[in-house]
CSV table of C-alpha atoms in Angstrom, one decimal:
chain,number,residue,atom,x,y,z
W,239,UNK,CA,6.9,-24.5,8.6
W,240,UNK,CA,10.0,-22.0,8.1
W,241,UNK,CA,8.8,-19.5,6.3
W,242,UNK,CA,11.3,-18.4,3.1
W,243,UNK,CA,13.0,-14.8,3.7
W,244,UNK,CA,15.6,-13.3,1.4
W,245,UNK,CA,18.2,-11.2,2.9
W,246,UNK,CA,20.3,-8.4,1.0
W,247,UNK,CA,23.2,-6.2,2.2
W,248,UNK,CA,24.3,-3.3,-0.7
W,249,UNK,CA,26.4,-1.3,2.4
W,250,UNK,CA,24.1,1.7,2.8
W,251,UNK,CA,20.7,0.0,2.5
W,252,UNK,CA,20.3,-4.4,3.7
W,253,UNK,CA,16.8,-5.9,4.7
W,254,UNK,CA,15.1,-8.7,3.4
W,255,UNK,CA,12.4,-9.9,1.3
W,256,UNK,CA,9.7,-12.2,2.5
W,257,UNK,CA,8.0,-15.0,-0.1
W,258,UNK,CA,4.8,-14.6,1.3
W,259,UNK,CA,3.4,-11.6,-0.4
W,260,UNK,CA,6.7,-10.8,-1.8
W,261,UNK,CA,6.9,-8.0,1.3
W,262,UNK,CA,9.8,-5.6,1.2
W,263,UNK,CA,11.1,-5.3,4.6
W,264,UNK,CA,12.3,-4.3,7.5
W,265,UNK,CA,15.2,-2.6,5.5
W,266,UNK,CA,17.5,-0.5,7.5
W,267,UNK,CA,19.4,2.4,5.9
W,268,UNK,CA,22.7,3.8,6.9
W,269,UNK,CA,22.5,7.5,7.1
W,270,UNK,CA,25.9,9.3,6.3
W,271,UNK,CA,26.4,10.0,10.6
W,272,UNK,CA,26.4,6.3,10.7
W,273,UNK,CA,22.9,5.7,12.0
W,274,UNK,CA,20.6,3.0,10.8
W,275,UNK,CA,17.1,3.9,9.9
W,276,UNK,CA,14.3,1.2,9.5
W,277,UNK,CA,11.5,3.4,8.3
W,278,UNK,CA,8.7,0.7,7.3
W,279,UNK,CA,5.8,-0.5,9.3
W,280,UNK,CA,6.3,-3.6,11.1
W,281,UNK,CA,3.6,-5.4,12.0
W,282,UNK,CA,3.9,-6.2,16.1
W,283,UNK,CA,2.2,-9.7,15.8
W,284,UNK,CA,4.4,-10.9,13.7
W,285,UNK,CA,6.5,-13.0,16.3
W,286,UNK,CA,3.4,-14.3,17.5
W,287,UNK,CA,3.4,-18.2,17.2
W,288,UNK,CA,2.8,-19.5,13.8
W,289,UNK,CA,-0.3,-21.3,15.2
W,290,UNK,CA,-2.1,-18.4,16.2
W,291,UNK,CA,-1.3,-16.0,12.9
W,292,UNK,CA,-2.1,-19.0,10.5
W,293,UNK,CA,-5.8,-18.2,11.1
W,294,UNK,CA,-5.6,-15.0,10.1
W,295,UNK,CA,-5.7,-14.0,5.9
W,296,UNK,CA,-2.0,-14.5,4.2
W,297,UNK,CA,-1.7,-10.9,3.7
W,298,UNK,CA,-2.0,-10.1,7.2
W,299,UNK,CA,0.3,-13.3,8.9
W,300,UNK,CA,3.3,-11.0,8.9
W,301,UNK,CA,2.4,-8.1,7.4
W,302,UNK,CA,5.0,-5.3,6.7
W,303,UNK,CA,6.8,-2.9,4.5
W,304,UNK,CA,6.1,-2.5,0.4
W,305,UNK,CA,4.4,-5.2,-1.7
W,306,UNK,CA,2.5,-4.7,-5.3
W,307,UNK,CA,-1.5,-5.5,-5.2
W,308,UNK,CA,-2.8,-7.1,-8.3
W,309,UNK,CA,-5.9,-7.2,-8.5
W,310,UNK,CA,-5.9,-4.2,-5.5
W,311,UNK,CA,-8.8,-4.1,-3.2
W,312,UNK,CA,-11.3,-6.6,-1.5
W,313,UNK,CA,-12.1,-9.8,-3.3
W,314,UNK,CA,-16.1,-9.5,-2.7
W,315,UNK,CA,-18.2,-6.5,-4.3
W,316,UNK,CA,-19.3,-4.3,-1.3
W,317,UNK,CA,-23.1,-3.8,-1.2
W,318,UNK,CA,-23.4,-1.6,1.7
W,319,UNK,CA,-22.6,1.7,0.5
W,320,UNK,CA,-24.6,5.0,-0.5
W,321,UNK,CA,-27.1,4.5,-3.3
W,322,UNK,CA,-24.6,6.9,-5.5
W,323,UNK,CA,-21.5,4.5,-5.2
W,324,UNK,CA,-24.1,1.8,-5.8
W,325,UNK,CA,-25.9,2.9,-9.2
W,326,UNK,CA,-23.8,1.1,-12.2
W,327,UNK,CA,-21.9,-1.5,-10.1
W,328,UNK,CA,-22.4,-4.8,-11.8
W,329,UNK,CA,-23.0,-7.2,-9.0
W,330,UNK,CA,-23.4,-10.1,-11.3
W,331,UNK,CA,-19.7,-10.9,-12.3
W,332,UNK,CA,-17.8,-13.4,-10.4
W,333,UNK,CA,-14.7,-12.2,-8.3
W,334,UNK,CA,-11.3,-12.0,-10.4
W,335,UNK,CA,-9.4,-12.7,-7.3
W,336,UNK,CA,-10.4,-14.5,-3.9
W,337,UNK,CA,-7.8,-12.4,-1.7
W,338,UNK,CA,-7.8,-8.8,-0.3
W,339,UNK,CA,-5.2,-7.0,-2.1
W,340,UNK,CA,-4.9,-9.7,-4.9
W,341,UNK,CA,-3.4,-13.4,-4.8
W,342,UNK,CA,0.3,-11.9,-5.1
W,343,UNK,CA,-0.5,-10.1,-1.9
W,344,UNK,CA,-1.3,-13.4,-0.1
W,345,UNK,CA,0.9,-16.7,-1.9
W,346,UNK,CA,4.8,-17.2,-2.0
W,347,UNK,CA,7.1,-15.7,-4.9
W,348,UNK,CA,10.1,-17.1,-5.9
W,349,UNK,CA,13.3,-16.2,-6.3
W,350,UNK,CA,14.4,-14.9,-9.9
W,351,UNK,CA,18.0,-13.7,-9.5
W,352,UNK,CA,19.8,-12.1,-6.7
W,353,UNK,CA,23.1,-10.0,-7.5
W,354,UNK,CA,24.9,-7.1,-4.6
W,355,UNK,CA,23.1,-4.9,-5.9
W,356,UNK,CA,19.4,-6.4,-6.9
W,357,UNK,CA,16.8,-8.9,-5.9
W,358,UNK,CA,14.0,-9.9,-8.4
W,359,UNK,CA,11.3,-12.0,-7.9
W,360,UNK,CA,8.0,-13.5,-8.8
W,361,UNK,CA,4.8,-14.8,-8.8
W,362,UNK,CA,2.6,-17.4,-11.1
W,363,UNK,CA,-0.8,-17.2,-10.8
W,364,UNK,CA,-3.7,-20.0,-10.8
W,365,UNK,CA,-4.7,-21.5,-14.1
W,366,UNK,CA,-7.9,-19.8,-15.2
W,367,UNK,CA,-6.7,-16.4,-13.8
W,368,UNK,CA,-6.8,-13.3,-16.2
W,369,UNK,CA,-3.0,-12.5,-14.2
W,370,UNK,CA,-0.4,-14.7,-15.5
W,371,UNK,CA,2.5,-13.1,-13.7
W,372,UNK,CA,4.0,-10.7,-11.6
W,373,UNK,CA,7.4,-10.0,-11.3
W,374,UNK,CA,9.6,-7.5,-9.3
W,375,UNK,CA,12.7,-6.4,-8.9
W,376,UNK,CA,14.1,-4.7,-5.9
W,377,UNK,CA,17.6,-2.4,-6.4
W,378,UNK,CA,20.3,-0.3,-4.6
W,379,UNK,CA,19.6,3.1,-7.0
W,380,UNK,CA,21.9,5.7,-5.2
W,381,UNK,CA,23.1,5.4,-1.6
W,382,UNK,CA,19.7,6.1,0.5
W,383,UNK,CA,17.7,5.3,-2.1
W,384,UNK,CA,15.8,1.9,-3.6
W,385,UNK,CA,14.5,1.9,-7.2
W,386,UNK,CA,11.6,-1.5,-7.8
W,387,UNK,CA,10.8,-2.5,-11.1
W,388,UNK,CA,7.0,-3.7,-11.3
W,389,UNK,CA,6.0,-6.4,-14.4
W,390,UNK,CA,2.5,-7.9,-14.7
W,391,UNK,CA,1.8,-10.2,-17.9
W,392,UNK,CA,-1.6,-10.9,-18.2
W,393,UNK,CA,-3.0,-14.2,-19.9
W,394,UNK,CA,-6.2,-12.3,-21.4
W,395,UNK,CA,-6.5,-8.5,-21.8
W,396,UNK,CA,-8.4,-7.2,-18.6
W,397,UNK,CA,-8.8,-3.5,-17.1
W,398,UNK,CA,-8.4,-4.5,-13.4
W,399,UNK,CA,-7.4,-2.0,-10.0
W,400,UNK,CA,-3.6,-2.1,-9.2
W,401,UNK,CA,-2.0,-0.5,-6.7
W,402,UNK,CA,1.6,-0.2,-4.2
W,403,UNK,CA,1.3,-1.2,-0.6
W,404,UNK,CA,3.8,0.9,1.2
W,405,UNK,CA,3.6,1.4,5.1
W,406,UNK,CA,5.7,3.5,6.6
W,407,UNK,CA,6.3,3.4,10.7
W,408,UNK,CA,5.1,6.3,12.6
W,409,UNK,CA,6.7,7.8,15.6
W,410,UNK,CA,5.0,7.4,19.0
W,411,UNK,CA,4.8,11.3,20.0
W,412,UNK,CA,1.7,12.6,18.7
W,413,UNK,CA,2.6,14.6,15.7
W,414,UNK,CA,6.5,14.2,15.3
W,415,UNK,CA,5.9,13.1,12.1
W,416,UNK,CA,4.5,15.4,8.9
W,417,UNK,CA,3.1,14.3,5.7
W,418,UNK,CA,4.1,16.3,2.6
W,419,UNK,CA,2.1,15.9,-0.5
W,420,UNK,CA,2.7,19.2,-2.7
W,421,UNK,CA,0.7,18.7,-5.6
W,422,UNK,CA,-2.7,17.9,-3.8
W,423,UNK,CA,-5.5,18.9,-5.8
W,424,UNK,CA,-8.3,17.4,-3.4
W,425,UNK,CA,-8.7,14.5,-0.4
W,426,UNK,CA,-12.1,12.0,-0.4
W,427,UNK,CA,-13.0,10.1,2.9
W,428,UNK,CA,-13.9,6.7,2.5
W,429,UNK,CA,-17.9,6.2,1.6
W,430,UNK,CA,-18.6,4.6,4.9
W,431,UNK,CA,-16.5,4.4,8.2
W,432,UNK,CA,-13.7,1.8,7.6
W,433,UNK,CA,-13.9,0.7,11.1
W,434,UNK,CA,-16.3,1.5,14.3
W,435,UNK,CA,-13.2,3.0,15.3
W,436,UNK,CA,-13.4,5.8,12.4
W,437,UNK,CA,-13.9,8.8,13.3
W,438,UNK,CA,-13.8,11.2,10.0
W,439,UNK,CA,-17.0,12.0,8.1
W,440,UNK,CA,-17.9,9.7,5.4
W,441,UNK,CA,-17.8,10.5,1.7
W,442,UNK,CA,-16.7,14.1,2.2
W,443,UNK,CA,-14.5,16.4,-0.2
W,444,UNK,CA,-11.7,18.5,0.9
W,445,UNK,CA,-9.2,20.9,0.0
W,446,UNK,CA,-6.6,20.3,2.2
W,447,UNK,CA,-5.1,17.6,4.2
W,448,UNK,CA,-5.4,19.8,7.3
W,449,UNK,CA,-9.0,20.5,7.0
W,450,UNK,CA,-10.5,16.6,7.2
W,451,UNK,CA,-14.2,17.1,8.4
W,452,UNK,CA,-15.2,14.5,11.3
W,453,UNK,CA,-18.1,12.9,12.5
W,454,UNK,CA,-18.7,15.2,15.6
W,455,UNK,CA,-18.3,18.2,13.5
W,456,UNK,CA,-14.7,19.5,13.7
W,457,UNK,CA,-11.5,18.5,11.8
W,458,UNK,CA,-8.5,16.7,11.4
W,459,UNK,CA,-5.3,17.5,10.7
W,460,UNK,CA,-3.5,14.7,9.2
W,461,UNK,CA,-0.6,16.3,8.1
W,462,UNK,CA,1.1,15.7,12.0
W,463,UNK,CA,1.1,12.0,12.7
W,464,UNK,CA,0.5,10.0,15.0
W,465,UNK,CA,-3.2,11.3,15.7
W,466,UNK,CA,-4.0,11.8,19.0
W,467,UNK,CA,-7.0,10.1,18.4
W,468,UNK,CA,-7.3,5.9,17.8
W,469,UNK,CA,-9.2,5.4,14.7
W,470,UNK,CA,-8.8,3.7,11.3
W,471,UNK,CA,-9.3,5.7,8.1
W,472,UNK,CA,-8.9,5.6,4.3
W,473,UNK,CA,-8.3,9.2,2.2
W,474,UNK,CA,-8.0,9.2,-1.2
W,475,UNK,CA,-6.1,12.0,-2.5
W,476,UNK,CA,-6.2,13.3,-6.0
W,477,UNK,CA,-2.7,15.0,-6.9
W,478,UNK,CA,-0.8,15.9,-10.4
W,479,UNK,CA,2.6,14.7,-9.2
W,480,UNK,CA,3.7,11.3,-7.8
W,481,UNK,CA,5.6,11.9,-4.9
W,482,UNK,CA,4.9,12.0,-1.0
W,483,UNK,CA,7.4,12.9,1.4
W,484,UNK,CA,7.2,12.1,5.4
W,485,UNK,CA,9.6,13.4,7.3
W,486,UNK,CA,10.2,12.3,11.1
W,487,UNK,CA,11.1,14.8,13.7
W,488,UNK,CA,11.5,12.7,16.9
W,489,UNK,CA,13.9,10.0,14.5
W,490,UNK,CA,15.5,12.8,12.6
W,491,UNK,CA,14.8,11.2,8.9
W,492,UNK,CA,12.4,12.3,6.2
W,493,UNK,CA,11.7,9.3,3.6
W,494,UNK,CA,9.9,9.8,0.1
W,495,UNK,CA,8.0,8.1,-2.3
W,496,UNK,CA,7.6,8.5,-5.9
W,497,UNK,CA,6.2,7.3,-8.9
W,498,UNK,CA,4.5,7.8,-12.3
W,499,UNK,CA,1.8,9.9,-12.0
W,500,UNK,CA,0.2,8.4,-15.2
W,501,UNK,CA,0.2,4.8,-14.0
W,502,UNK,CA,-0.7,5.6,-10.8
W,503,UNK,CA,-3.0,8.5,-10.2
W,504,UNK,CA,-4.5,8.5,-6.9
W,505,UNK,CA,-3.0,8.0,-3.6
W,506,UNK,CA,-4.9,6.2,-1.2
W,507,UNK,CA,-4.0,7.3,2.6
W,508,UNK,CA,-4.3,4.3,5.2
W,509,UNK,CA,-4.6,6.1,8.3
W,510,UNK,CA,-4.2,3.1,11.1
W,511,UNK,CA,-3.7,4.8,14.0
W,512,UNK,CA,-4.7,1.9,16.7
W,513,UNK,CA,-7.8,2.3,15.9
W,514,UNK,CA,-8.8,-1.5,15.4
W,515,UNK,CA,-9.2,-3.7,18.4
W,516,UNK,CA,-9.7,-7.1,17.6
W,517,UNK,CA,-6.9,-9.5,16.8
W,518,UNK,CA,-4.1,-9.3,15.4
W,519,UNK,CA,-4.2,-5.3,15.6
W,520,UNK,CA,-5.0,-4.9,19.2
W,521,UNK,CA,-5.4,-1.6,19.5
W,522,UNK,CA,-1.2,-1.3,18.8
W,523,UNK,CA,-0.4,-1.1,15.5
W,524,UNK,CA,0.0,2.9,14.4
W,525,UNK,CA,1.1,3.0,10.7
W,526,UNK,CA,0.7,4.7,7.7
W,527,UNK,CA,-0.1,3.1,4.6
W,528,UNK,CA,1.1,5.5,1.1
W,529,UNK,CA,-0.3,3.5,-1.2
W,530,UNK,CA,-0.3,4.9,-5.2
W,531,UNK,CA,-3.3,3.5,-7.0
W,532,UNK,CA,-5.3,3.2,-10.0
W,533,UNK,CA,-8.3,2.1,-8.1
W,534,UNK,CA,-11.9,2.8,-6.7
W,535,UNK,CA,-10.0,3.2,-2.8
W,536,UNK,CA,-9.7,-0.5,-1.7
W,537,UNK,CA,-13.4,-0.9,-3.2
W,538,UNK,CA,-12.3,-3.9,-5.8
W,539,UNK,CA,-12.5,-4.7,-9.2
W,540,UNK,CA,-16.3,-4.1,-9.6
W,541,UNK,CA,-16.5,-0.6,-8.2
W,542,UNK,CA,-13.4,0.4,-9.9
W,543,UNK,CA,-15.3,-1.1,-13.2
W,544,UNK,CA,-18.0,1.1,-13.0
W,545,UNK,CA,-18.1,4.2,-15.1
W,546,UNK,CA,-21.2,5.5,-12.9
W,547,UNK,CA,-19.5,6.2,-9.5
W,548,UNK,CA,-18.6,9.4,-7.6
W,549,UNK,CA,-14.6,9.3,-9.0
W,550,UNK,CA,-15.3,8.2,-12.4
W,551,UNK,CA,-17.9,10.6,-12.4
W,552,UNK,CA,-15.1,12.8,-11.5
W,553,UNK,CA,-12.8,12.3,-14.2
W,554,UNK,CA,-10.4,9.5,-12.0
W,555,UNK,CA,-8.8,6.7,-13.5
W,556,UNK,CA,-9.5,3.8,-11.4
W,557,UNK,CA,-8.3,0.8,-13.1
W,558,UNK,CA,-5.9,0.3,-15.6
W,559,UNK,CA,-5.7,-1.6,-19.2
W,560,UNK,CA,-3.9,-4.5,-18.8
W,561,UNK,CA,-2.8,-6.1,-22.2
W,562,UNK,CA,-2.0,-10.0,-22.8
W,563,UNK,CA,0.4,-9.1,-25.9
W,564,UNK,CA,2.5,-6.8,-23.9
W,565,UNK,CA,3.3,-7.2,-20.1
W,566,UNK,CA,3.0,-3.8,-17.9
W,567,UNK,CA,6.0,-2.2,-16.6
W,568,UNK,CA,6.1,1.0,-14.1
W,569,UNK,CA,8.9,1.6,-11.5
W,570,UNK,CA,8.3,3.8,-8.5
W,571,UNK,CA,11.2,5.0,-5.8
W,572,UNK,CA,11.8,5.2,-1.8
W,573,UNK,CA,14.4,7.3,-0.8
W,574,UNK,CA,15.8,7.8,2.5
W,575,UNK,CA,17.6,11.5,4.1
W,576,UNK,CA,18.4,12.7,7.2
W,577,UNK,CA,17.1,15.4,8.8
């Protein structure tokens, strides 16, 4: 089956726009020398044959770029993690959503509009689901730089986890490219290891991005990317502004992200540095995920629910209040520069 792609050209920034999870990307940018930068994560089995990639989950089958998550997180309430993540979760209620990452992250939108300088597109949900919508749209906001729109309209009121999917490629050389967050107030590992790749000490605190604690008793600097090690790891950071900046030594381009701090006040840090093994990842996909959320990390809708756990505790917003009498708008920026 030919799978639906969009295609734009607005001179300084073309790509495309996959149906399939409504993925931004690749997108190249012309820098003002007259190089082309592609700065998102593709993933490498995406030219695989359809065959072999239709077994895998929708969100995975070609995987790339920037995509909204609504609901954000897995589908089925984790049971396996410390007794103080545990206390309060209601495992009772029936999953909102029976896809990772939500069903926009894993169906086909359509297209909306398309003029030279904007793409918009959308997403109905199943009958019977609290989503009714989601809509996007995509624009040329400045010569390097793309502005999306972000519109959910709900069919019943709900307070569920959302969240942006950005993944940004990483260099090859270890550490040519550094992470910039500015307004980090503190970093959370993920309550158990995300893979039995991970190597950073579960459920720890820290101040700094340099100072991650791991498993065998030293620490990580996660500021210069790649790693040198292979693992697979989730940070949550807490921060007062929303903007992340990666710049990329060895490809001479920084790109940022930014976005409204009050919509979105976490960012979660997917750390995939070819750590996982089995197919499709293969040990060679080396990414980083920026990914601004109101969400329990990728925990779902029942653990960002409950009021008991370590960042609610904390004072973290980790779902927001979705109202069926007035759709939800935020819009959130990537912007490209040269180095």
């Amino acid at each position: 089956m030919t799978e639906t792609v969009w295609t734009f050209d607005w001179g300084s920034i073309r790509g495309e726009v996959a149906a399939l999870g409504g993925m931004l990307g690749p997108v190249w940018f012309t820098l003002p020398s007259g190089r082309d930068v592609q700065p998102f994560a593709v993933a490498p089995w995406s030219d695989d044959p359809p065959g072999k990639r239709d077994a895998l989950p929708p969100i995975l089958r070609q995987l790339r770029g920037e995509f909204p998550c609504v609901p954000f997180g897995v589908s089925d309430t984790r049971t396996d993690l410390p007794d103080h993540w545990m206390g309060g979760v209601d495992l009772t209620s029936p999953p909102v959503d029976e896809f990772a990452h939500g069903y926009s992250a894993n169906a086909c939108w359509h297209l909306v509009d398309q003029t030279h300088t904007a793409i918009t597109i959308a997403i109905d949900y199943p009958r019977g689901h609290v989503v009714e919508r989601v809509r996007r749209r995509i624009s040329h906001d400045g010569d390097l730089r793309l502005r999306i729109d972000l519109q959910i309209e709900m069919r019943q009121s709900a307070a569920l986890p959302i969240g942006l999917h950005p993944i940004f490629a990483l260099p090859t050389q270890v550490g040519a490219a550094h992470l910039s967050i500015p307004s980090l107030q503190s970093v959370r590992s993920f309550p158990m290891p995300v893979d039995a790749s991970s190597q950073f000490m579960p459920d720890q605190t820290a101040e700094l991005l340099t100072q991650i604690p791991t498993q065998e008793g030293a620490t990580v600097d996660v500021t210069q990317l790649p790693l040198a090690i292979e693992t697979e790891e989730l940070l949550a950071v807490s921060l007062t502004e929303g903007r992340v900046r990666m710049s990329d030594a060895f490809n001479s381009y920084a790109v940022a992200l930014s976005w409204n701090i009050e919509v979105f006040p976490q960012c979660l840090l997917w750390i995939s540095n070819r750590g996982r093994k089995a197919y499709p990842w293969n040990g060679r996909f080396c990414a980083i995920g920026i990914e601004p959320i109101a969400a329990a990390f990728d925990l779902g809708v029942a653990h960002s629910a409950n009021s008991y756990g370590p960042l609610s505790q904390s004072g973290t917003i980790t779902q927001a209040q979705l109202l069926s009498d007035e759709p939800f708008n935020t819009s959130y920026w990537i912007q490209l520069s040269p180095l």
